[in-house]
Amino acid sequence: ADTKSERKQLWVNGTKVAGAPWKGTACVGNHFRLNVGCWGHGSGNRYFFKGTMDEIRFHNRALSDREIRMLYNSEKRGKAK
């Protein structure tokens, strides 16, 4: 998600598959729990991702479309770290 462009995007295997307007903050402090593959809140319902996730990355800024494609392509060639 990018707070400057107010957009969020989903990429799968180097291809942008979804995007939508997004307003909010991308701030995660030490007092917040980060869940990957599970969403819900408090003592309410929890929903779990059905499937597998591989090579999840977090960056300290929004990446450009070009940067995402370059990372994906370099990983396919075995060059990314």
Coordinates of N, CA, C and O in Angstrom, one line a residue:
A1 N 0.8 -1.2 0.0 CA 0.0 0.0 0.0 C 0.9 1.2 0.0 O 2.0 1.2 0.6
D2 N 0.4 2.2 -0.7 CA 1.2 3.5 -0.8 C 0.4 4.6 -0.3 O -0.7 5.0 -0.9
T3 N 0.8 5.2 0.8 CA 0.1 6.4 1.4 C 0.1 7.6 0.5 O -0.8 8.4 0.6
K4 N 1.1 7.8 -0.3 CA 1.2 8.9 -1.2 C 0.2 8.9 -2.3 O -0.4 9.8 -2.6
S5 N 0.2 7.7 -3.0 CA -0.8 7.6 -4.1 C -2.2 7.1 -3.7 O -3.1 7.1 -4.4
E6 N -2.3 6.8 -2.4 CA -3.5 6.3 -1.8 C -4.0 5.1 -2.6 O -5.2 5.0 -2.9
R7 N -3.1 4.1 -2.9 CA -3.5 2.9 -3.7 C -2.9 1.7 -3.0 O -1.8 1.8 -2.4
K8 N -3.6 0.6 -3.1 CA -3.0 -0.7 -2.6 C -3.1 -1.6 -3.8 O -3.9 -1.5 -4.7
Q9 N -2.1 -2.5 -3.9 CA -2.0 -3.4 -5.1 C -1.6 -4.8 -4.6 O -0.9 -5.0 -3.6
L10 N -2.1 -5.8 -5.3 CA -1.7 -7.2 -5.1 C -1.0 -7.7 -6.3 O -1.4 -7.6 -7.4
W11 N 0.2 -8.2 -6.0 CA 1.1 -8.8 -7.1 C 1.2 -10.3 -6.9 O 1.4 -10.7 -5.7
V12 N 1.1 -11.1 -7.9 CA 1.3 -12.5 -7.8 C 2.3 -12.9 -9.0 O 2.0 -12.7 -10.1
N13 N 3.4 -13.5 -8.6 CA 4.4 -14.0 -9.6 C 4.7 -12.9 -10.6 O 4.8 -13.1 -11.8
G14 N 5.0 -11.7 -10.1 CA 5.5 -10.6 -11.0 C 4.4 -9.9 -11.8 O 4.7 -9.1 -12.6
T15 N 3.1 -10.2 -11.5 CA 2.0 -9.6 -12.3 C 1.1 -9.0 -11.3 O 0.6 -9.6 -10.3
K16 N 0.7 -7.7 -11.6 CA -0.2 -7.0 -10.7 C -1.6 -7.6 -11.1 O -2.1 -7.6 -12.2
V17 N -2.3 -8.1 -10.0 CA -3.6 -8.8 -10.3 C -4.7 -8.0 -9.7 O -5.9 -8.3 -10.0
A18 N -4.5 -7.0 -8.8 CA -5.6 -6.2 -8.3 C -5.0 -4.9 -7.7 O -3.8 -4.8 -7.4
G19 N -5.9 -3.9 -7.7 CA -5.5 -2.6 -7.1 C -6.8 -1.9 -6.7 O -7.8 -2.2 -7.3
A20 N -6.7 -1.1 -5.7 CA -7.9 -0.4 -5.3 C -7.4 0.9 -4.5 O -6.3 1.0 -4.0
P21 N -8.3 1.9 -4.4 CA -8.0 3.0 -3.6 C -7.8 2.6 -2.1 O -8.4 1.6 -1.7
W22 N -7.0 3.3 -1.4 CA -6.7 3.0 0.0 C -6.3 4.2 0.7 O -5.4 5.0 0.3
K23 N -7.0 4.5 1.8 CA -6.6 5.6 2.7 C -6.4 4.9 4.1 O -7.1 4.1 4.5
G24 N -5.3 5.3 4.7 CA -5.0 4.8 6.0 C -3.5 5.0 6.3 O -2.9 5.8 5.6
T25 N -3.0 4.3 7.3 CA -1.6 4.4 7.6 C -1.0 3.1 7.4 O -1.6 2.0 7.6
A26 N 0.3 3.1 7.2 CA 1.0 1.9 7.0 C 2.0 1.7 8.2 O 3.0 1.1 8.2
C27 N 1.5 2.4 9.3 CA 2.4 2.4 10.5 C 2.1 1.1 11.4 O 1.0 0.8 11.7
V28 N 3.2 0.4 11.6 CA 3.1 -0.8 12.5 C 4.2 -0.6 13.6 O 5.4 -0.5 13.3
G29 N 3.7 -0.4 14.8 CA 4.7 -0.2 15.9 C 4.9 -1.5 16.7 O 4.3 -2.5 16.4
N30 N 5.6 -1.4 17.7 CA 5.9 -2.6 18.5 C 4.7 -3.1 19.3 O 4.7 -4.3 19.7
H31 N 3.7 -2.3 19.4 CA 2.5 -2.7 20.2 C 1.4 -3.3 19.3 O 0.4 -3.7 19.8
F32 N 1.7 -3.4 18.0 CA 0.7 -4.0 17.1 C 1.2 -5.4 16.7 O 2.3 -5.7 16.5
R33 N 0.2 -6.4 16.6 CA 0.5 -7.7 16.2 C 0.4 -7.8 14.6 O -0.6 -7.3 14.1
L34 N 1.4 -8.3 14.0 CA 1.4 -8.5 12.5 C 1.0 -9.9 12.2 O 1.7 -10.9 12.7
N35 N -0.1 -10.1 11.5 CA -0.5 -11.5 11.1 C -0.4 -11.6 9.6 O -0.9 -10.7 8.9
V36 N 0.2 -12.6 9.2 CA 0.3 -12.9 7.7 C -0.5 -14.2 7.5 O -0.2 -15.2 8.1
G37 N -1.5 -14.1 6.7 CA -2.3 -15.3 6.4 C -3.5 -15.5 7.3 O -4.2 -16.4 7.3
C38 N -3.7 -14.5 8.2 CA -4.8 -14.5 9.2 C -5.4 -13.1 9.3 O -4.6 -12.2 9.5
W39 N -6.6 -12.9 9.3 CA -7.2 -11.6 9.6 C -8.4 -11.8 10.5 O -9.1 -12.8 10.5
G40 N -8.7 -10.8 11.1 CA -9.8 -10.7 12.1 C -9.3 -9.8 13.2 O -8.2 -9.3 13.2
H41 N -10.1 -9.6 14.2 CA -9.6 -8.7 15.3 C -10.2 -9.2 16.6 O -11.3 -9.8 16.7
G42 N -9.5 -8.8 17.7 CA -9.9 -9.1 19.0 C -10.3 -10.5 19.3 O -9.7 -11.5 18.8
S43 N -11.4 -10.7 20.0 CA -11.9 -12.0 20.3 C -13.0 -12.4 19.2 O -13.7 -13.4 19.4
G44 N -13.1 -11.6 18.2 CA -14.1 -11.9 17.1 C -13.7 -13.1 16.2 O -12.8 -13.8 16.5
N45 N -14.3 -13.1 15.1 CA -14.0 -14.1 14.1 C -12.6 -14.0 13.5 O -12.1 -12.8 13.3
R46 N -11.9 -15.1 13.3 CA -10.6 -15.1 12.6 C -10.7 -15.9 11.3 O -11.4 -16.9 11.3
Y47 N -10.1 -15.4 10.3 CA -10.2 -16.0 9.0 C -8.7 -16.3 8.6 O -7.8 -15.5 8.7
F48 N -8.5 -17.5 8.0 CA -7.2 -18.0 7.7 C -7.1 -18.2 6.2 O -8.0 -18.7 5.6
F49 N -6.0 -17.8 5.6 CA -5.6 -18.0 4.2 C -5.5 -19.5 4.0 O -4.9 -20.2 4.7
K50 N -6.2 -20.0 2.9 CA -6.1 -21.4 2.6 C -5.2 -21.5 1.4 O -5.5 -21.1 0.3
G51 N -4.0 -22.1 1.6 CA -3.0 -22.3 0.6 C -1.6 -22.1 1.1 O -1.4 -22.2 2.3
T52 N -0.7 -21.8 0.3 CA 0.7 -21.6 0.7 C 1.2 -20.2 0.3 O 0.7 -19.6 -0.7
M53 N 2.1 -19.7 1.1 CA 2.7 -18.4 0.7 C 4.2 -18.7 0.7 O 4.7 -19.4 1.6
D54 N 4.9 -18.0 -0.2 CA 6.3 -18.3 -0.3 C 7.0 -16.9 -0.7 O 6.5 -16.1 -1.4
E55 N 8.1 -16.7 0.0 CA 9.0 -15.5 -0.3 C 8.2 -14.2 -0.1 O 8.2 -13.4 -1.0
I56 N 7.6 -14.0 1.1 CA 7.0 -12.8 1.4 C 8.0 -11.8 1.8 O 8.9 -12.1 2.6
R57 N 7.9 -10.6 1.4 CA 8.9 -9.5 1.7 C 8.1 -8.3 2.2 O 7.1 -7.9 1.8
F58 N 8.8 -7.6 3.1 CA 8.3 -6.3 3.6 C 9.4 -5.3 3.3 O 10.6 -5.5 3.5
H59 N 9.0 -4.1 2.8 CA 9.9 -3.0 2.5 C 9.5 -1.8 3.3 O 8.4 -1.7 3.7
N60 N 10.4 -0.9 3.5 CA 10.2 0.3 4.3 C 9.6 1.5 3.4 O 9.5 2.6 3.9
R61 N 9.2 1.1 2.2 CA 8.6 2.1 1.3 C 7.8 1.4 0.2 O 8.0 0.2 0.0
A62 N 7.0 2.1 -0.5 CA 6.2 1.5 -1.6 C 7.2 1.3 -2.8 O 8.0 2.2 -3.1
L63 N 7.2 0.1 -3.4 CA 8.0 -0.1 -4.6 C 7.3 0.3 -5.8 O 6.1 0.1 -5.9
S64 N 8.0 0.7 -6.8 CA 7.4 1.0 -8.1 C 7.1 -0.3 -8.8 O 7.6 -1.4 -8.5
D65 N 6.2 -0.2 -9.8 CA 5.9 -1.4 -10.6 C 7.2 -2.0 -11.2 O 7.3 -3.2 -11.2
R66 N 8.0 -1.2 -11.7 CA 9.3 -1.6 -12.3 C 10.2 -2.4 -11.3 O 10.7 -3.4 -11.6
E67 N 10.3 -1.8 -10.1 CA 11.1 -2.5 -9.1 C 10.5 -3.9 -8.7 O 11.3 -4.8 -8.5
I68 N 9.2 -4.0 -8.6 CA 8.6 -5.3 -8.3 C 8.9 -6.3 -9.4 O 9.3 -7.4 -9.1
R69 N 8.7 -5.9 -10.7 CA 9.0 -6.8 -11.8 C 10.5 -7.2 -11.8 O 10.8 -8.4 -12.0
M70 N 11.4 -6.2 -11.5 CA 12.8 -6.6 -11.5 C 13.1 -7.5 -10.4 O 13.9 -8.5 -10.6
L71 N 12.6 -7.4 -9.2 CA 12.8 -8.3 -8.1 C 12.3 -9.7 -8.5 O 13.0 -10.7 -8.3
Y72 N 11.1 -9.8 -9.0 CA 10.6 -11.1 -9.4 C 11.4 -11.7 -10.5 O 11.8 -12.9 -10.3
N73 N 11.8 -11.0 -11.5 CA 12.6 -11.6 -12.5 C 14.0 -12.0 -12.1 O 14.5 -13.1 -12.5
S74 N 14.6 -11.3 -11.2 CA 15.9 -11.7 -10.6 C 15.8 -12.9 -9.7 O 16.7 -13.7 -9.7
E75 N 14.7 -13.0 -9.0 CA 14.5 -14.2 -8.2 C 14.3 -15.4 -9.1 O 14.8 -16.5 -8.8
K76 N 13.6 -15.3 -10.2 CA 13.4 -16.4 -11.1 C 14.8 -16.9 -11.6 O 14.9 -18.1 -11.9
R77 N 15.7 -16.0 -11.8 CA 17.0 -16.3 -12.3 C 17.9 -16.7 -11.2 O 19.1 -17.1 -11.4
G78 N 17.5 -16.6 -10.0 CA 18.3 -17.0 -8.8 C 19.3 -16.0 -8.4 O 20.3 -16.4 -7.7
K79 N 19.1 -14.7 -8.7 CA 20.0 -13.7 -8.4 C 19.7 -12.8 -7.2 O 20.5 -12.1 -6.6
A80 N 18.4 -12.8 -6.8 CA 18.0 -11.9 -5.7 C 18.3 -12.5 -4.4 O 18.4 -13.7 -4.2
K81 N 18.6 -11.7 -3.4 CA 18.9 -12.1 -2.0 C 17.9 -11.5 -1.0 O 17.4 -10.5 -1.2

